[in-house]
Coordinates of C-alpha atoms in Angstrom, one line a residue:
M1 CA 276.0 132.0 192.2
K2 CA 274.7 132.4 188.6
K3 CA 277.4 135.0 187.8
K4 CA 280.2 132.8 189.1
L5 CA 278.9 129.8 187.1
F6 CA 278.6 132.0 183.9
S7 CA 282.1 133.4 184.5
F8 CA 283.5 129.9 184.9
L9 CA 281.8 128.7 181.7
V10 CA 283.1 131.6 179.7
V11 CA 286.7 131.1 180.9
A12 CA 286.5 127.4 180.3
M13 CA 285.2 127.9 176.8
L14 CA 288.0 130.3 176.0
A15 CA 290.6 128.1 177.5
G16 CA 289.3 125.1 175.7
S17 CA 289.1 126.8 172.4
T18 CA 292.7 127.9 172.4
Q19 CA 293.5 124.5 170.9
L20 CA 291.1 125.1 168.0
F21 CA 292.4 128.5 166.9
A22 CA 294.9 131.2 167.9
W23 CA 293.7 134.5 169.2
G24 CA 295.6 137.6 170.3
I25 CA 294.9 140.4 172.7
G26 CA 297.0 143.4 173.6
L27 CA 297.2 147.1 174.1
Q28 CA 298.1 149.9 171.8
G29 CA 298.7 153.6 172.1
G30 CA 298.7 156.2 169.4
G31 CA 297.9 159.6 168.1
G32 CA 297.2 161.7 165.1
P33 CA 295.6 165.0 164.1
L34 CA 292.1 163.8 165.1
N35 CA 292.6 161.0 167.5
G36 CA 294.9 159.3 170.0
G37 CA 294.4 157.5 173.2
L38 CA 294.6 154.0 174.4
A39 CA 293.1 150.9 172.7
V40 CA 292.6 147.2 173.4
T41 CA 293.5 145.3 170.2
F42 CA 292.5 141.8 169.4
A43 CA 292.4 139.3 166.6
L44 CA 291.1 135.8 165.9
D45 CA 293.1 133.5 163.7
Q46 CA 289.9 132.3 161.9
V47 CA 288.7 135.8 161.1
P48 CA 291.1 137.7 158.9
L49 CA 290.6 141.0 160.7
I50 CA 292.6 142.9 163.4
F51 CA 290.2 144.8 165.7
A52 CA 290.8 147.7 168.1
V53 CA 288.5 149.5 170.5
N54 CA 289.9 153.0 171.3
L55 CA 289.3 155.5 174.1
D56 CA 290.4 159.1 173.6
F57 CA 289.9 162.1 175.9
W58 CA 291.0 165.0 173.6
P59 CA 289.5 167.2 172.4
S60 CA 286.4 165.4 173.8
F61 CA 285.7 161.9 175.0
T62 CA 285.7 159.5 172.0
L63 CA 284.9 155.8 171.8
G64 CA 285.9 154.2 168.5
A65 CA 286.5 150.9 166.9
T66 CA 288.6 149.8 163.9
A67 CA 288.7 146.6 161.8
D68 CA 291.6 146.1 159.5
Y69 CA 292.3 143.4 156.9
W70 CA 295.9 142.7 156.1
I71 CA 296.2 142.2 152.4
M72 CA 299.9 141.2 152.5
K73 CA 302.3 140.3 155.4
P74 CA 305.7 139.4 153.9
N75 CA 308.7 138.6 156.0
I76 CA 311.7 141.0 156.2
M77 CA 313.7 138.5 158.2
E78 CA 312.8 135.2 159.9
W79 CA 314.5 133.2 162.6
D80 CA 313.6 130.0 164.5
W81 CA 311.8 131.7 167.3
G82 CA 310.3 134.7 165.5
A83 CA 310.1 137.0 162.5
W84 CA 310.2 140.7 161.5
N85 CA 307.4 141.4 159.0
W86 CA 305.8 144.3 157.3
Y87 CA 302.2 144.5 156.2
W88 CA 299.6 146.6 154.5
G89 CA 295.9 146.5 154.2
V90 CA 292.5 148.2 154.3
G91 CA 289.9 148.7 157.0
A92 CA 287.2 150.8 158.5
M93 CA 286.7 153.0 161.6
V94 CA 283.6 154.0 163.4
G95 CA 283.3 156.1 166.5
G96 CA 281.3 158.5 168.6
T97 CA 282.5 161.8 170.1
F98 CA 280.9 163.2 173.2
G99 CA 281.8 166.6 174.8
D100 CA 281.5 170.3 174.8
A101 CA 283.9 171.0 171.9
W102 CA 282.9 168.1 169.7
G103 CA 280.0 165.7 169.4
G104 CA 278.7 163.3 166.9
F105 CA 279.5 160.2 164.9
N106 CA 282.7 159.5 162.9
V107 CA 283.2 157.0 160.1
A108 CA 286.2 156.4 157.8
P109 CA 287.8 154.0 155.4
R110 CA 291.4 153.1 156.2
I111 CA 294.5 152.2 154.2
L112 CA 297.3 151.1 156.6
A113 CA 300.9 149.9 156.6
G114 CA 303.1 148.7 159.5
M115 CA 305.8 146.5 160.8
N116 CA 305.7 143.9 163.5
L117 CA 308.2 141.7 165.4
E118 CA 307.1 138.3 166.5
F119 CA 308.9 136.8 169.4
L120 CA 309.0 133.6 171.4
K121 CA 307.4 131.4 168.7
G122 CA 307.2 127.9 170.1
K123 CA 309.0 128.8 173.3
A124 CA 306.1 128.4 175.7
D125 CA 303.2 125.9 175.9
W126 CA 300.7 128.6 176.9
L127 CA 301.8 131.3 174.4
D128 CA 301.9 131.0 170.6
H129 CA 304.0 134.2 170.2
L130 CA 304.4 137.8 171.3
E131 CA 303.9 140.5 168.7
V132 CA 305.1 144.2 168.9
F133 CA 303.9 146.4 166.1
L134 CA 304.0 150.0 164.7
Q135 CA 301.5 151.1 162.1
V136 CA 300.2 154.2 160.4
A137 CA 296.9 154.6 158.5
W138 CA 295.5 157.1 156.1
Q139 CA 291.9 157.5 157.4
P140 CA 289.9 160.2 155.6
T141 CA 287.2 160.9 158.2
F142 CA 283.6 162.0 157.9
H143 CA 282.2 163.6 161.1
F144 CA 278.5 164.0 161.5
G145 CA 277.5 166.4 164.3
K146 CA 279.0 169.4 166.0
K147 CA 282.6 170.7 165.9
G148 CA 283.9 173.5 168.1
T149 CA 285.1 176.5 166.3
G150 CA 287.5 177.7 169.0
D151 CA 285.4 180.9 169.6
W152 CA 283.1 182.0 172.3
D153 CA 279.9 183.8 171.4
S154 CA 278.6 187.0 173.0
D155 CA 276.8 185.0 175.8
G156 CA 280.1 183.3 176.7
K157 CA 279.0 179.9 175.2
W158 CA 281.2 177.8 172.9
E159 CA 280.4 178.2 169.2
Y160 CA 279.8 175.2 167.0
D161 CA 279.8 174.4 163.3
K162 CA 277.1 171.8 162.8
G163 CA 276.6 169.3 160.0
V164 CA 279.0 167.1 158.1
K165 CA 282.8 167.7 158.2
F166 CA 285.4 165.8 156.2
W167 CA 289.1 165.6 156.8
W168 CA 291.5 164.2 154.2
Y169 CA 294.5 164.6 156.5
C170 CA 293.8 162.1 159.2
F171 CA 296.9 159.8 159.7
P172 CA 296.6 158.0 163.0
F173 CA 299.6 155.9 164.1
N174 CA 299.8 153.2 166.7
L175 CA 302.4 151.4 168.7
G176 CA 301.4 148.3 170.6
A177 CA 301.8 144.7 171.7
R178 CA 299.7 141.6 171.4
M179 CA 300.0 138.2 173.0
W180 CA 298.8 135.3 170.8
F181 CA 297.5 132.2 172.5

């Protein structure tokens, strides 16, 4: 009974707060030399950050999060029910990697750019707008932990390099959609 009451109160608070601020939630997929996978992306209108929580299963299980701040978001084209925009900004990434080939903690600053299309502005009472986006980031990444070398030792065990690794060449890209309420 307590779980049902708690769930009802959370849903009621979220539904009631949609009149106070806009919030968006969606999915994104992507890839890059060190990451990929599927992410849940979300944003709050009162917090100037776009968040994503990412799951990746190659080369090992990775759980990561990003927070991006859009410095500029100028219009390319605007119409009465939507807009085509481009944006650029900065952010940060943190994540953990767990598995045989890799393991450890990742952290990176981000510089990003992208484009988004906003649809259905003002066309539905329950939806502020729908956003479809494509973005790429430069994300020079520090990895603290183990990294598989791609070799097997004489006992048939995977060999590792341990310590701190740094990659300049990490350029993740994402394609996704968010619904704003």
